[in-house]
């Protein structure tokens, strides 16, 4: 909605092909709002047969679901070298996700999932909501011809075009 507002649009124009999802971040970017209106952010979502793998952040907490090879930031305490430290994948899994308080542990080294099971459950529900709405159908048919046709019909402009009701049936 940030760019829609900058263009003088509301983002709710019924003439558009789909409603605009998102938030207007401009007041935060310009410094007139102290905090971002975005409180939830999905990191590195990868689809799998048994659910997604990746992470979700809600406010100060980050939940990692599944093994992450890039988890834990090694930042300032790493030596200045051309090779990165040898960190393996995190011990997180779908059955035992890892939870971090990014205000207290910005480098994600202290898993607090066993100390905060209620927060883990809340975040897992949010993760499942993403998983349930984010996945395409199994083995989806190619929609490239429909996409190209849509772009041609709209003066070679790319815009949201996928209609869930039409394409997922």
CSV table of C-alpha atoms in Angstrom, one decimal:
chain,number,residue,atom,x,y,z
A,1,UNK,CA,0.0,0.0,0.0
A,2,UNK,CA,3.0,2.3,0.4
A,3,UNK,CA,3.5,2.8,-3.3
A,4,UNK,CA,-0.2,2.9,-4.0
A,5,UNK,CA,-0.5,5.8,-1.6
A,6,UNK,CA,2.5,7.5,-3.1
A,7,UNK,CA,0.9,7.3,-6.5
A,8,UNK,CA,-2.3,8.8,-5.1
A,9,UNK,CA,-4.3,5.6,-5.0
A,10,UNK,CA,-6.0,4.0,-2.0
A,11,UNK,CA,-5.1,0.4,-2.9
A,12,UNK,CA,-8.8,-0.4,-2.6
A,13,UNK,CA,-9.8,0.5,-6.1
A,14,UNK,CA,-12.5,-1.9,-7.1
A,15,UNK,CA,-11.4,-1.6,-10.8
A,16,UNK,CA,-8.2,-3.4,-10.0
A,17,UNK,CA,-7.7,-7.1,-10.7
A,18,UNK,CA,-7.2,-8.0,-7.1
A,19,UNK,CA,-7.3,-6.2,-3.8
A,20,UNK,CA,-3.9,-4.9,-2.6
A,21,UNK,CA,-2.5,-6.7,0.3
A,22,UNK,CA,0.0,-4.9,2.6
A,23,UNK,CA,0.5,-1.9,4.8
A,24,UNK,CA,1.3,1.7,4.2
A,25,UNK,CA,4.8,2.1,5.6
A,26,UNK,CA,5.4,5.6,4.4
A,27,UNK,CA,4.8,7.4,7.8
A,28,UNK,CA,7.4,5.0,9.4
A,29,UNK,CA,9.8,5.4,6.5
A,30,UNK,CA,9.6,9.2,6.8
A,31,UNK,CA,9.9,9.1,10.6
A,32,UNK,CA,6.5,10.5,11.5
A,33,UNK,CA,5.5,7.1,13.0
A,34,UNK,CA,7.9,5.7,15.7
A,35,UNK,CA,7.2,2.1,14.8
A,36,UNK,CA,6.4,0.1,11.7
A,37,UNK,CA,2.8,-1.0,11.4
A,38,UNK,CA,4.1,-4.4,10.3
A,39,UNK,CA,4.3,-6.7,13.3
A,40,UNK,CA,4.5,-10.0,11.4
A,41,UNK,CA,7.1,-11.1,8.8
A,42,UNK,CA,7.7,-14.4,7.1
A,43,UNK,CA,11.3,-15.3,6.5
A,44,UNK,CA,12.5,-17.7,3.9
A,45,UNK,CA,9.3,-19.8,3.4
A,46,UNK,CA,10.0,-23.0,1.5
A,47,UNK,CA,7.2,-25.4,0.7
A,48,UNK,CA,7.4,-29.1,1.6
A,49,UNK,CA,5.0,-32.0,1.6
A,50,UNK,CA,4.7,-31.9,5.4
A,51,UNK,CA,4.4,-28.2,5.8
A,52,UNK,CA,6.6,-25.2,5.2
A,53,UNK,CA,10.2,-24.7,6.4
A,54,UNK,CA,11.5,-21.2,7.3
A,55,UNK,CA,10.7,-18.7,10.0
A,56,UNK,CA,8.1,-16.2,11.1
A,57,UNK,CA,8.7,-13.1,13.2
A,58,UNK,CA,5.9,-11.5,15.3
A,59,UNK,CA,6.9,-8.4,17.2
A,60,UNK,CA,10.1,-9.3,19.1
A,61,UNK,CA,9.9,-13.1,18.7
A,62,UNK,CA,11.1,-15.2,15.8
A,63,UNK,CA,10.1,-18.9,15.3
A,64,UNK,CA,12.3,-21.1,13.1
A,65,UNK,CA,10.4,-24.1,11.7
A,66,UNK,CA,12.6,-26.8,10.3
A,67,UNK,CA,16.4,-27.0,9.9
A,68,UNK,CA,17.9,-23.7,8.8
A,69,UNK,CA,21.4,-23.6,7.5
A,70,UNK,CA,21.6,-19.8,7.8
A,71,UNK,CA,20.2,-19.6,11.3
A,72,UNK,CA,22.2,-17.7,13.9
A,73,UNK,CA,24.0,-14.6,13.0
A,74,UNK,CA,27.7,-14.8,13.6
A,75,UNK,CA,28.3,-11.1,13.2
A,76,UNK,CA,30.8,-9.0,15.1
A,77,UNK,CA,32.6,-11.7,17.0
A,78,UNK,CA,33.7,-13.5,13.8
A,79,UNK,CA,37.2,-13.0,12.7
A,80,UNK,CA,37.7,-10.8,9.7
A,81,UNK,CA,38.4,-13.5,7.1
A,82,UNK,CA,37.4,-14.6,3.7
A,83,UNK,CA,35.8,-17.8,4.9
A,84,UNK,CA,32.7,-17.9,7.0
A,85,UNK,CA,32.5,-19.9,10.3
A,86,UNK,CA,31.5,-23.5,9.9
A,87,UNK,CA,28.0,-23.5,11.4
A,88,UNK,CA,25.7,-26.5,10.6
A,89,UNK,CA,22.0,-26.4,10.3
A,90,UNK,CA,20.0,-25.4,13.3
A,91,UNK,CA,18.5,-28.1,15.5
A,92,UNK,CA,15.0,-26.8,14.8
A,93,UNK,CA,12.3,-29.0,13.2
A,94,UNK,CA,8.6,-28.9,12.5
A,95,UNK,CA,8.1,-31.0,15.6
A,96,UNK,CA,10.4,-28.8,17.8
A,97,UNK,CA,10.7,-25.3,16.3
A,98,UNK,CA,13.2,-22.9,17.8
A,99,UNK,CA,12.0,-19.6,19.4
A,100,UNK,CA,14.2,-16.5,19.9
A,101,UNK,CA,13.6,-13.2,21.6
A,102,UNK,CA,15.3,-10.8,19.2
A,103,UNK,CA,15.4,-7.9,21.6
A,104,UNK,CA,17.5,-10.0,24.1
A,105,UNK,CA,19.2,-12.3,21.6
A,106,UNK,CA,19.5,-10.6,18.2
A,107,UNK,CA,22.1,-13.2,17.0
A,108,UNK,CA,19.6,-16.1,17.6
A,109,UNK,CA,21.8,-18.3,19.8
A,110,UNK,CA,19.6,-19.0,22.8
A,111,UNK,CA,16.5,-21.1,21.9
A,112,UNK,CA,13.7,-20.2,24.4
A,113,UNK,CA,11.0,-22.5,23.0
A,114,UNK,CA,11.0,-24.7,26.1
A,115,UNK,CA,10.6,-21.6,28.3
A,116,UNK,CA,7.8,-20.0,26.3
A,117,UNK,CA,5.6,-22.9,25.0
A,118,UNK,CA,2.5,-20.6,24.8
A,119,UNK,CA,4.3,-18.2,22.5
A,120,UNK,CA,5.5,-21.2,20.4
A,121,UNK,CA,1.9,-22.3,20.0
A,122,UNK,CA,0.6,-18.9,19.0
A,123,UNK,CA,3.4,-18.5,16.4
A,124,UNK,CA,2.9,-22.0,15.1
A,125,UNK,CA,-0.8,-21.2,14.5
A,126,UNK,CA,0.3,-18.1,12.6
A,127,UNK,CA,2.8,-20.2,10.7
A,128,UNK,CA,0.1,-22.7,9.8
A,129,UNK,CA,-2.1,-19.8,8.6
A,130,UNK,CA,0.7,-18.8,6.2
A,131,UNK,CA,1.3,-22.4,5.2
A,132,UNK,CA,-2.5,-22.9,4.5
A,133,UNK,CA,-2.8,-19.8,2.3
A,134,UNK,CA,0.6,-19.6,0.7
A,135,UNK,CA,0.9,-23.0,-1.0
A,136,UNK,CA,-0.1,-23.6,-4.6
A,137,UNK,CA,-2.0,-26.7,-5.5
A,138,UNK,CA,0.2,-29.9,-5.9
A,139,UNK,CA,1.7,-30.0,-9.4
A,140,UNK,CA,-0.1,-26.9,-10.6
A,141,UNK,CA,-0.7,-26.5,-14.3
A,142,UNK,CA,1.4,-23.9,-16.1
A,143,UNK,CA,-0.4,-20.5,-16.2
A,144,UNK,CA,2.2,-18.8,-18.3
A,145,UNK,CA,-0.1,-18.4,-21.3
A,146,UNK,CA,-2.8,-16.9,-19.1
A,147,UNK,CA,-0.3,-14.6,-17.5
A,148,UNK,CA,1.1,-13.4,-20.9
A,149,UNK,CA,-2.5,-12.8,-22.2
A,150,UNK,CA,-3.3,-10.8,-19.1
A,151,UNK,CA,-0.2,-8.6,-19.5
A,152,UNK,CA,-1.0,-8.1,-23.2
A,153,UNK,CA,-4.6,-7.1,-22.3
A,154,UNK,CA,-3.3,-4.5,-19.8
A,155,UNK,CA,-0.9,-2.6,-22.0
A,156,UNK,CA,2.1,-4.7,-21.2
A,157,UNK,CA,1.9,-3.7,-17.5
A,158,UNK,CA,2.4,-6.5,-14.9
A,159,UNK,CA,0.1,-6.3,-12.0
A,160,UNK,CA,-1.6,-8.8,-9.6
A,161,UNK,CA,-3.5,-11.1,-11.9
A,162,UNK,CA,-3.9,-14.4,-10.2
A,163,UNK,CA,-7.5,-15.1,-9.2
A,164,UNK,CA,-7.6,-17.8,-6.4
A,165,UNK,CA,-11.2,-18.7,-7.0
A,166,UNK,CA,-10.7,-19.1,-10.8
A,167,UNK,CA,-7.2,-20.8,-10.7
A,168,UNK,CA,-7.4,-23.1,-7.7
A,169,UNK,CA,-10.5,-25.0,-8.8
